[in-house]
Coordinates of C-alpha atoms in Angstrom, one line a residue:
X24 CA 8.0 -4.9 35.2
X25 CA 8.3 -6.3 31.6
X26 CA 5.4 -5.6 29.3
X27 CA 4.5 -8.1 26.9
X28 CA 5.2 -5.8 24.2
X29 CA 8.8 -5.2 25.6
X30 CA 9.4 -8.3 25.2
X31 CA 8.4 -9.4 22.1
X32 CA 9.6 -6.6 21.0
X33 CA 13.7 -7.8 22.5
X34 CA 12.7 -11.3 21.3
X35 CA 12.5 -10.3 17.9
X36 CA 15.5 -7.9 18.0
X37 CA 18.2 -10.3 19.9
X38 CA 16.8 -14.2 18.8
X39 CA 19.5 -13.8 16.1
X40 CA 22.1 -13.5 18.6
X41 CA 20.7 -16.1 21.3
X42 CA 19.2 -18.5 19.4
X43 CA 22.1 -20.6 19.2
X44 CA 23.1 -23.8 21.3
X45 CA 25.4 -21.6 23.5
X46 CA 24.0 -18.1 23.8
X47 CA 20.4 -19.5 24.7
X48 CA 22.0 -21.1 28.1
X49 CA 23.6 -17.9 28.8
X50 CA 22.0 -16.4 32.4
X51 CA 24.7 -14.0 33.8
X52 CA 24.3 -10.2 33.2
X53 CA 28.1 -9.7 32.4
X54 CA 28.3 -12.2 29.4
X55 CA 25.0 -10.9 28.4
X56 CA 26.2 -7.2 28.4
X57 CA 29.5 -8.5 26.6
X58 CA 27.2 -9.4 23.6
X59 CA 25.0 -6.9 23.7
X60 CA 28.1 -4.8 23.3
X61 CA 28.9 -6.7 20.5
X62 CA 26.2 -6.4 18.4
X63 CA 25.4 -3.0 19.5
X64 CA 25.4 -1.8 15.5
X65 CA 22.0 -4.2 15.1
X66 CA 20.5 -3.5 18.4
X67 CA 20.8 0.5 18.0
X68 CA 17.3 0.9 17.9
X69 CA 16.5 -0.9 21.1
X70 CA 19.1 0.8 22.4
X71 CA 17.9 4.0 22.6
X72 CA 15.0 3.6 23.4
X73 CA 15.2 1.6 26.7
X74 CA 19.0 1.6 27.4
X75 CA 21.6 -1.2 27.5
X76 CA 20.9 -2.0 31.2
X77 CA 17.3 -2.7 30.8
X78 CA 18.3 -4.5 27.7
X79 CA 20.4 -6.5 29.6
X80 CA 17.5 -7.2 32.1
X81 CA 14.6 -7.7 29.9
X82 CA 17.4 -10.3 27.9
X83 CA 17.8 -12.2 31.1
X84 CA 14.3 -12.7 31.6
X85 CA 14.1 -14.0 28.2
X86 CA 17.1 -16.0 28.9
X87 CA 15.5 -17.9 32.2
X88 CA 12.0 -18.5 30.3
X89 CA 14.0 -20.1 27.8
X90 CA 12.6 -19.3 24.5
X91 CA 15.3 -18.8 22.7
X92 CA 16.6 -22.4 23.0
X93 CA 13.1 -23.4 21.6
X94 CA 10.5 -22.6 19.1
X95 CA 8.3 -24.5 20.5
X96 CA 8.5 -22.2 24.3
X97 CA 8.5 -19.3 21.4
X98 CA 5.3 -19.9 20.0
X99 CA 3.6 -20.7 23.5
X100 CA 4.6 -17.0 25.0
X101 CA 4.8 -15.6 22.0
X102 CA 1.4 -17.2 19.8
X103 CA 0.9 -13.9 18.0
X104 CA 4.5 -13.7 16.2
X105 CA 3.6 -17.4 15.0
X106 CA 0.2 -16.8 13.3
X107 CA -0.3 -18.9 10.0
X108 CA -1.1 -16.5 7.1
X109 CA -2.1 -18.4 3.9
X110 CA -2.1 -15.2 1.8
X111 CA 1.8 -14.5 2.7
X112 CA 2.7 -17.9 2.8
X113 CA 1.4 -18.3 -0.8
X114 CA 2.6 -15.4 -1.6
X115 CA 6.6 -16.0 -0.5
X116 CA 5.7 -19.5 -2.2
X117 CA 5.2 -17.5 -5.9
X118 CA 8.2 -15.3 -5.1
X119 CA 10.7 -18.4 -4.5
X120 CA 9.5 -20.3 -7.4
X121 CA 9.9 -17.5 -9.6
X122 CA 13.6 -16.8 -8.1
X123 CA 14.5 -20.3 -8.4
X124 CA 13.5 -20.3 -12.3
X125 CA 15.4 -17.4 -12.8
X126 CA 18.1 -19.4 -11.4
X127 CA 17.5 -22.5 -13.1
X128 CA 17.9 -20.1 -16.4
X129 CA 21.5 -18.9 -15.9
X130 CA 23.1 -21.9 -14.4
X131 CA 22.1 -23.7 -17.1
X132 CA 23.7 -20.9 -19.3
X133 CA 26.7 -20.9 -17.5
X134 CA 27.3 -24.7 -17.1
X135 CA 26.6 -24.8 -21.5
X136 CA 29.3 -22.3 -21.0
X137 CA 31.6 -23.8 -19.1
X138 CA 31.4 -27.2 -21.0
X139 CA 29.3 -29.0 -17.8
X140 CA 26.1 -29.4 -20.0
X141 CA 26.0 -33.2 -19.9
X142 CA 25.8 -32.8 -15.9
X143 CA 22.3 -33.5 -15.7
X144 CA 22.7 -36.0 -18.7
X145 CA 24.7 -38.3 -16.5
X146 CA 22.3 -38.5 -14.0
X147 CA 20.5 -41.8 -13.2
X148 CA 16.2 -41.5 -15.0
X149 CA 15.4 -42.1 -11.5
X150 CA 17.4 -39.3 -10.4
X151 CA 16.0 -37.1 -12.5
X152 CA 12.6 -37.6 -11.7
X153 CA 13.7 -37.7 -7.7
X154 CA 15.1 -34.4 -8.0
X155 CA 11.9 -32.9 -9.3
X156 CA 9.9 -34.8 -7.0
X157 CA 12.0 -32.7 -3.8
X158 CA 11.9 -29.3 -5.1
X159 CA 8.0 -29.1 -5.8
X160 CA 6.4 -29.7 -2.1
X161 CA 9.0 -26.6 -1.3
X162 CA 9.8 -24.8 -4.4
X163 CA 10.4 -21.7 -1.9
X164 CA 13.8 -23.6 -1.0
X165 CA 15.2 -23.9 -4.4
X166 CA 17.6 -21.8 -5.7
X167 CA 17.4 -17.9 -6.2
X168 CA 17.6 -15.8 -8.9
X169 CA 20.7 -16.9 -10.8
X170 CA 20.8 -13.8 -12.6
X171 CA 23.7 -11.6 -13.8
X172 CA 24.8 -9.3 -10.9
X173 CA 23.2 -6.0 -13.2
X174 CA 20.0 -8.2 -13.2
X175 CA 19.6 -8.8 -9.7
X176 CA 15.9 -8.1 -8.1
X177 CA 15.8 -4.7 -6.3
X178 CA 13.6 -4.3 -3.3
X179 CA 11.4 -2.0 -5.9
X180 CA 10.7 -4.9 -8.1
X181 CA 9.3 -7.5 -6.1
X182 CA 5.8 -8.0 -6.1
X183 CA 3.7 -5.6 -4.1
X184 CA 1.8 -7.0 -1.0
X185 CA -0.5 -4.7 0.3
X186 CA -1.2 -1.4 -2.5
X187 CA 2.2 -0.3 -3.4
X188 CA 4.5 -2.3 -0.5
X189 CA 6.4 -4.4 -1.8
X190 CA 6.8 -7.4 -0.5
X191 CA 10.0 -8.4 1.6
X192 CA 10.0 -12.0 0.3
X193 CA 12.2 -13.3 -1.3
X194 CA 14.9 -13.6 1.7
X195 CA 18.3 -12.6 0.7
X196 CA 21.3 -12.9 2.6
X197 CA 24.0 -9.5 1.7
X198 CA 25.8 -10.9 -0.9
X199 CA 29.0 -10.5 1.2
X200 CA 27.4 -13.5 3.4
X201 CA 26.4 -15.3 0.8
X202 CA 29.8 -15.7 -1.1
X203 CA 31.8 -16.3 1.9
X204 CA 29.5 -19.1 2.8
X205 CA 29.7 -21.1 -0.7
X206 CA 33.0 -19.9 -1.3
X207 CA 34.1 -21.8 1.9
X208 CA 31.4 -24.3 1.8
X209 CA 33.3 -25.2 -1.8
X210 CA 36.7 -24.8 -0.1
X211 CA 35.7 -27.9 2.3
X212 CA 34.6 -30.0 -0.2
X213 CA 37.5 -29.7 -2.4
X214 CA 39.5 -30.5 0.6
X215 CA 37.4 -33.8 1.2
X216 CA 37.3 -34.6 -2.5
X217 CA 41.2 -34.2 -2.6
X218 CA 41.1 -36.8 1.0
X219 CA 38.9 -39.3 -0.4
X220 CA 40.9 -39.2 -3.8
X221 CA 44.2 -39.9 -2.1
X222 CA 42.7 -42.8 -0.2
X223 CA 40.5 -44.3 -3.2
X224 CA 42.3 -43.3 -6.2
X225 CA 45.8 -42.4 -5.3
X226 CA 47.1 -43.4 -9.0
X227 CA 44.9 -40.4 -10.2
X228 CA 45.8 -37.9 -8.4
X229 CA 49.6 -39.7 -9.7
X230 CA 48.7 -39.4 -13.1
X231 CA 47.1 -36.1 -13.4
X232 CA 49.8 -34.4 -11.3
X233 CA 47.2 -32.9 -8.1
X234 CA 49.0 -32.8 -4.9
X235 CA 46.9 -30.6 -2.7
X236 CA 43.4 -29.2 -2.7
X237 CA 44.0 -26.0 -3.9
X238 CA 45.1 -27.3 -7.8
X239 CA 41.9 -28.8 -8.2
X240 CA 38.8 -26.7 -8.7
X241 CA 35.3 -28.7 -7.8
X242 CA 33.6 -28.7 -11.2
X243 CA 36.8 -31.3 -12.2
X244 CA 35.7 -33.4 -9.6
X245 CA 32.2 -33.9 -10.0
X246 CA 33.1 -34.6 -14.0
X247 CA 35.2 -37.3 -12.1
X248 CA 32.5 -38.5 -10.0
X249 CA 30.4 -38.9 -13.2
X250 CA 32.3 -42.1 -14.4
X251 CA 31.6 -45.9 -14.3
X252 CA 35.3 -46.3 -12.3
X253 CA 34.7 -43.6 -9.8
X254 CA 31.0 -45.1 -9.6
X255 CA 32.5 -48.5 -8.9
X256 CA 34.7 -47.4 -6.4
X257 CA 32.1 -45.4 -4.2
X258 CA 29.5 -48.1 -4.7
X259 CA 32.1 -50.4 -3.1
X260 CA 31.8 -48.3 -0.3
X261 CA 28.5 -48.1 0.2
X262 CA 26.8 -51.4 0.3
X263 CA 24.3 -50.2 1.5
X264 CA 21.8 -47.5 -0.6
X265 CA 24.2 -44.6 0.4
X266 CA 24.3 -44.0 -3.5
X267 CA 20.9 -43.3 -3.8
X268 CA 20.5 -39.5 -5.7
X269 CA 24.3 -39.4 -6.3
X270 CA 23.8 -37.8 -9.6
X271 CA 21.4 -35.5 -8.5
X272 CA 24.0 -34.8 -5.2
X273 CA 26.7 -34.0 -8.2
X274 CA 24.6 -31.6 -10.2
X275 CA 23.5 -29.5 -7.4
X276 CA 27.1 -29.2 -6.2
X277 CA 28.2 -28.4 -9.2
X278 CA 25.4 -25.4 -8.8
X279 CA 27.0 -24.5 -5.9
X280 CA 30.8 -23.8 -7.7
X281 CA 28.9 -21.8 -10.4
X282 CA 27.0 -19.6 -8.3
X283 CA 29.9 -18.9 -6.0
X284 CA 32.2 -18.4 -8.8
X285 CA 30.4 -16.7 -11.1
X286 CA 28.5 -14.7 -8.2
X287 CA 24.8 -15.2 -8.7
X288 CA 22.9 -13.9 -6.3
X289 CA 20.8 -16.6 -4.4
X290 CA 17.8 -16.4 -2.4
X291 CA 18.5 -17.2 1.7
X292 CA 16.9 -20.7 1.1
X293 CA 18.6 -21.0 -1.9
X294 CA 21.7 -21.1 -0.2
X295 CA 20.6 -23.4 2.5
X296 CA 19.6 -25.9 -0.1
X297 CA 22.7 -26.0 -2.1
X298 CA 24.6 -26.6 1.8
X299 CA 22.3 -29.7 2.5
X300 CA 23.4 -31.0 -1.0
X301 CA 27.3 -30.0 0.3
X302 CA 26.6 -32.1 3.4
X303 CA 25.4 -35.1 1.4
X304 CA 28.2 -35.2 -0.8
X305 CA 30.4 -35.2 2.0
X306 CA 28.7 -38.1 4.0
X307 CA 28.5 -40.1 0.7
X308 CA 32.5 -39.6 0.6
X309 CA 32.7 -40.8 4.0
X310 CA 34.1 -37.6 5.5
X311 CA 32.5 -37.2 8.7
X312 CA 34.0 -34.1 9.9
X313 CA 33.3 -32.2 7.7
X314 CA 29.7 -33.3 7.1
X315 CA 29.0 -32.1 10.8
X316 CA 31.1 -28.7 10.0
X317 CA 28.9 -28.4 7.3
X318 CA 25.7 -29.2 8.7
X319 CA 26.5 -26.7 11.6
X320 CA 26.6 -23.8 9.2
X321 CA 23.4 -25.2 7.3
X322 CA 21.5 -25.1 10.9
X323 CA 22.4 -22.2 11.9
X324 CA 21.6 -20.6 8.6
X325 CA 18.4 -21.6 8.9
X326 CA 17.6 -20.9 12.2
X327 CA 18.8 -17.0 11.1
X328 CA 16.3 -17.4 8.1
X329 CA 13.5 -18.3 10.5
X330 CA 14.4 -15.4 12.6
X331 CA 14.6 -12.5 9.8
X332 CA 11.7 -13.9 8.1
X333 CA 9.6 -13.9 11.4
X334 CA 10.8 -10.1 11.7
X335 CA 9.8 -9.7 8.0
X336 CA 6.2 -11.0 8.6
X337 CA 6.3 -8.5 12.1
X338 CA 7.0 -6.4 9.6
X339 CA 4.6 -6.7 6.9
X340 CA 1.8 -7.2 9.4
X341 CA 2.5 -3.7 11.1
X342 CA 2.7 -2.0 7.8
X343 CA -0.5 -3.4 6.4
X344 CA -2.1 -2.9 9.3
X345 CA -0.9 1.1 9.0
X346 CA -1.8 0.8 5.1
X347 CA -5.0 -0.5 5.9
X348 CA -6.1 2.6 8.2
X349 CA -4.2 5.1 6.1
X350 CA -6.9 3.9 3.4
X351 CA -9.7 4.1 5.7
X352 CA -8.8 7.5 6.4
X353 CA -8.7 8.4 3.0
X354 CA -12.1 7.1 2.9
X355 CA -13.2 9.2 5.6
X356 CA -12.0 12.8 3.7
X357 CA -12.8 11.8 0.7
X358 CA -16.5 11.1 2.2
X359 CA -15.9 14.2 4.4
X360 CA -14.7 16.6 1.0
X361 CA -17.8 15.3 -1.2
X362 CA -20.2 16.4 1.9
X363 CA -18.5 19.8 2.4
X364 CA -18.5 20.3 -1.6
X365 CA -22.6 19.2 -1.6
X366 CA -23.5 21.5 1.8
X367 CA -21.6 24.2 -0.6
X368 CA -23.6 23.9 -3.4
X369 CA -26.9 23.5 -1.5
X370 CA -26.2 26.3 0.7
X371 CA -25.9 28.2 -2.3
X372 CA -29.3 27.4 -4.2
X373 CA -31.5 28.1 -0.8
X374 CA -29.3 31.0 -0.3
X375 CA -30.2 32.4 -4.1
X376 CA -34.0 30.8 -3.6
X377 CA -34.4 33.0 -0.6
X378 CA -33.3 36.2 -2.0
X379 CA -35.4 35.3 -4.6
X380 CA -38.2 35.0 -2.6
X381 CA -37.3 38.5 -1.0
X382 CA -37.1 40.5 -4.7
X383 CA -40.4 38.9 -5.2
X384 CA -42.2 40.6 -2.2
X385 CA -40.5 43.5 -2.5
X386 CA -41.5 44.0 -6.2
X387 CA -44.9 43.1 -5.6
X388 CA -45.6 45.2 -2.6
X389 CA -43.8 48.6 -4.5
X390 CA -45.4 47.5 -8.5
X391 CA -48.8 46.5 -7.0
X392 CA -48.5 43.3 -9.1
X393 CA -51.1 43.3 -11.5
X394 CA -53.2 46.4 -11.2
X395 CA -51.4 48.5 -13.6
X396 CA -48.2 51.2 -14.0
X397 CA -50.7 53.5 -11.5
X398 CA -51.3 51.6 -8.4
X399 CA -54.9 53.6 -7.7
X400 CA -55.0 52.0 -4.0
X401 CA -52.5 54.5 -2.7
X402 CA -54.5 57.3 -3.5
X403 CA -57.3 58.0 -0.5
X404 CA -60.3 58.0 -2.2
X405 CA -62.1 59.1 1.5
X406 CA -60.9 62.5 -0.3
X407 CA -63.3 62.5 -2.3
X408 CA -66.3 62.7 -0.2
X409 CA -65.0 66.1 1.2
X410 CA -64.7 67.7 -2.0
X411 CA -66.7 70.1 -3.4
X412 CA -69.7 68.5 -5.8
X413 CA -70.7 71.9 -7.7
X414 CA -68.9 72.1 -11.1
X415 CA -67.6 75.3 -12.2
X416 CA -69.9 75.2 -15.2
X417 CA -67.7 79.3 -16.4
X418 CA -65.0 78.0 -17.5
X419 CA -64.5 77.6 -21.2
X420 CA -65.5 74.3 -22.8
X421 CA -62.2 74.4 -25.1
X422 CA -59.8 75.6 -21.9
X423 CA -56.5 73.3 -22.1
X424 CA -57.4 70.2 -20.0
X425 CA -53.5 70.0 -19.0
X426 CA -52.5 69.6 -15.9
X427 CA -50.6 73.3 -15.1
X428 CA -53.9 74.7 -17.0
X429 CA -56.5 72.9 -15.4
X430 CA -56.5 72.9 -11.5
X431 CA -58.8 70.6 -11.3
X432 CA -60.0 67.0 -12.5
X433 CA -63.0 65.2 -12.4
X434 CA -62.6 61.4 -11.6
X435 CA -65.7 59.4 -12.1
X436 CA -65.9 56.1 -10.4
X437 CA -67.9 53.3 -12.3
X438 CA -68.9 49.6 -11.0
X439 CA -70.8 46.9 -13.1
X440 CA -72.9 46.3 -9.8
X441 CA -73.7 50.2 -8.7
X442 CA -74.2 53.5 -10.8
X443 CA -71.6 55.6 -11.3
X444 CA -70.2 58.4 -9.0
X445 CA -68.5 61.4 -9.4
X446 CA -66.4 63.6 -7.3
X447 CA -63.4 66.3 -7.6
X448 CA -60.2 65.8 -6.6
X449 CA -57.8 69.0 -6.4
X450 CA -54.5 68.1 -8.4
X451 CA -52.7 69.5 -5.9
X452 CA -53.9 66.1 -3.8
X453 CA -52.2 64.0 -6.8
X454 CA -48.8 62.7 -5.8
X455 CA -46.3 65.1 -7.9
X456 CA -44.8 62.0 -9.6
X457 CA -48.3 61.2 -10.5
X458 CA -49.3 63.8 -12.2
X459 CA -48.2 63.6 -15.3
X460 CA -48.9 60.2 -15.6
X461 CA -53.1 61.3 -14.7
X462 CA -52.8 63.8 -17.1
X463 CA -51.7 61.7 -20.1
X464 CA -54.3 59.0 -19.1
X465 CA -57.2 61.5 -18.9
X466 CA -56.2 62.4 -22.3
X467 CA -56.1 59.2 -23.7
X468 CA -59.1 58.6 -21.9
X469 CA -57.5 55.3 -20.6
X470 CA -59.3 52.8 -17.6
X471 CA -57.1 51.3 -15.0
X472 CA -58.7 48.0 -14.6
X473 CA -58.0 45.8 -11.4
X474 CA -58.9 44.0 -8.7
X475 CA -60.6 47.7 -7.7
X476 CA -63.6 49.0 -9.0
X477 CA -63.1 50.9 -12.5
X478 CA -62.1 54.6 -12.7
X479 CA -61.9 57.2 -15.5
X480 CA -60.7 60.9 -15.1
X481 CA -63.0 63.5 -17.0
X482 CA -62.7 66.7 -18.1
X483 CA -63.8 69.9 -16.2
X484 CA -66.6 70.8 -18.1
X485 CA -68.0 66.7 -19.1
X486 CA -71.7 66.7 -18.4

């Protein structure tokens, strides 16, 4: 079974190939297969990936629905291929008018150049303004960038779409294509020129010595065209308005000679406009034949413009719509990096806060805070109620109060809210890295002052 992304998937890929008058009414699998075959170079994709048998089939199913013989059946099975998109519309619109001014810039450069400046001189004021009139409502259709072959657009410098894709508008043709359609589409006119000449104005072609197509190039017959005689001789042709734009008709085939001879490259619609002014020119010289001849390459033309540029839009669309989550993902990491790179640096300020905190306890619970370089609450003062309270009232009031002298100390505790008491406690009781530190303070005859109640260390012999 088909899915409906198989097949618009084959529609896209083969409507170049079956969209034509015959092709579209083909049904068996062998002439399908034969083309398929055929354009196997363009269809290599599809090829691999689902084979040339359920090519074939898929085609076939295509084929009997039919929508390749009209838009119309197309757009019904197909709706979201056919969307309207005012953005790209307007946006192909600005690339075609800018393409068609560049050409408007070098073929009128190159017709100064080749003496053909009078061309639009010629024309009829009514003419002039009609022209203008039918290239604004679809300046998209005029012609291309005229430029010099070194200064044709690249891919690269086209306007950018979506960010940094550029656009794939405007359409271009290879430039093989191209020149062998104007080259041949000027071929056939100089052919009917030459035919109408040799019916209309046989003592012409007499006097200035042309005997077949080839020796006259086109330019030399629209100069022709441009006179009152030739005029006169057409408008008794046409009684009818079948003159009407003439001069216009002349300059833009005279467009078509330059850009084919001088090889300008020319936007897709660009070509098909300069074919419709081919077909009129041929109609207003009464050539029927090849009218339809041309008209047949101008249809089908642009029925291989609508298909690449639908596959351009497929296109477009699916690469926006990549861009467009590509960009949201970005979004996401960036959001995702500036939260990893915050958690980092908050991590880091509780982490130093905390150990902080910890060097804080830890000093205070080894330094006693406040209470001085001696913290006095270490010491048991139950000692000192288990000391003896007789002083040794023999021992020499001058003996050296040091501590290796004096085995003893007095420490006298005082209060603001009790008398003072006084008890002994044997040095050897004194932490040894206190010792010296009791020593120099009983010396100095320093108080440690706290939250505690006051103490002072006395001599021996003190009364």
């Amino acid at each position: 079974m088909e899915t409906p992304g198989e097949l618009r998937r084959v529609y896209l890929a083969c409507r170049p190939i079956f969209s034509d008058n015959s092709n579209a009414r083909i049904r068996k699998a062998k002439k399908v297969k034969e083309l398929v075959t055929k354009s196997e170079a363009s269809l290599k994709p599809l090829l691999r990936d689902i084979g040339k048998e359920r090519l074939v089939e898929v085609i076939r199913v295509l084929l009997e629905s039919r929508v390749f013989e009209s838009e119309l059946r197309a757009k019904v099975k197909f709706p979201e291929l056919f969307l309207p998109s005012p953005s790209r519309d307007a946006h192909r619109q600005a690339s075609e008018i800018d393409a068609a001014r560049s050409a408007a810039e070098a073929l009128d450069e190159i017709a100064s150049q080749d003496g053909d400046s009078t061309a639009a001189e010629d024309m009829e004021p009514e003419e002039v303004e009609n022209m203008a009139i039918e290239e604004e409502p679809e300046p998209a259709e005029e012609p291309e960038p005229a430029l010099q072959e070194d200064r044709r657009p690249m891919p690269d410098e086209r306007r950018p779409l979506f960010g940094n894709m550029p656009s794939l508008y405007p359409s271009y043709l290879p430039y093989q294509t191209q020149h062998t359609i104007l080259a041949k589409a000027q071929q056939v006119l100089e052919e009917c020129c030459f035919e109408f000449a040799a019916t209309a104005m046989p003592s012409v072609l007499k006097e200035k010595g042309w005997d077949c197509p080839a020796a006259v190039e086109l330019t030399k017959w629209m100069k022709m065209f441009r006179n009152k005689e030739s005029r006169a001789r057409l408008a008794a042709l046409h009684t009818d308005a079948g003159l009407d734009g003439f001069g216009g008709v002349i300059f833009a085939v005279s467009n078509l000679r330059h850009t084919a001879v001088h090889r300008l490259p020319t936007t897709a619609r660009g070509i098909s406009k300069l074919l419709g002014s081919a077909v009129r020119l041929a109609q207003i010289l009464q050539d029927d034949l090849r009218a339809m001849q041309l008209e047949e390459v101008r249809s089908e033309l642009d029925s291989k413009i609508r298909a690449m540029e639908l596959n351009k839009n497929v296109l477009e669309d699916a690469v926006s719509a990549g861009l467009r989550e590509i960009q949201r993902q970005r979004e996401e990491l960036g959001r995702r990096e500036t939260e990893l790179i915050e958690g980092m640096v908050r991590e880091d300020a509780e982490n130093k806060a905390f150990i902080g905190k910890l060097l804080e306890e830890h000093a205070q619970s080894m330094l006693g805070g406040a209470k001085g370089a001696w913290a006095v609450n270490d010491i048991n003062w139950n000692l000192m109620n288990d000391v003896r309270k007789e002083k040794q009232v023999e021992e020499s009031a001058d003996k050296d109060i040091s501590p290796t002298s004096n085995p003893k100390l007095q420490l006298t505790t005082t209060q603001s809210t009790a008398p003072a008491r006084q008890g002994e406690i044997p040095l050897s009781m004194i932490p040894p890295s206190m010792q010296d530190l009791v020593a120099l303070t009983h010396a100095l005859g320093l108080i440690f002052i706290g939250t505690d109640p006051i103490y002072t260390i006395q001599d021996d012999n003190s009364d």
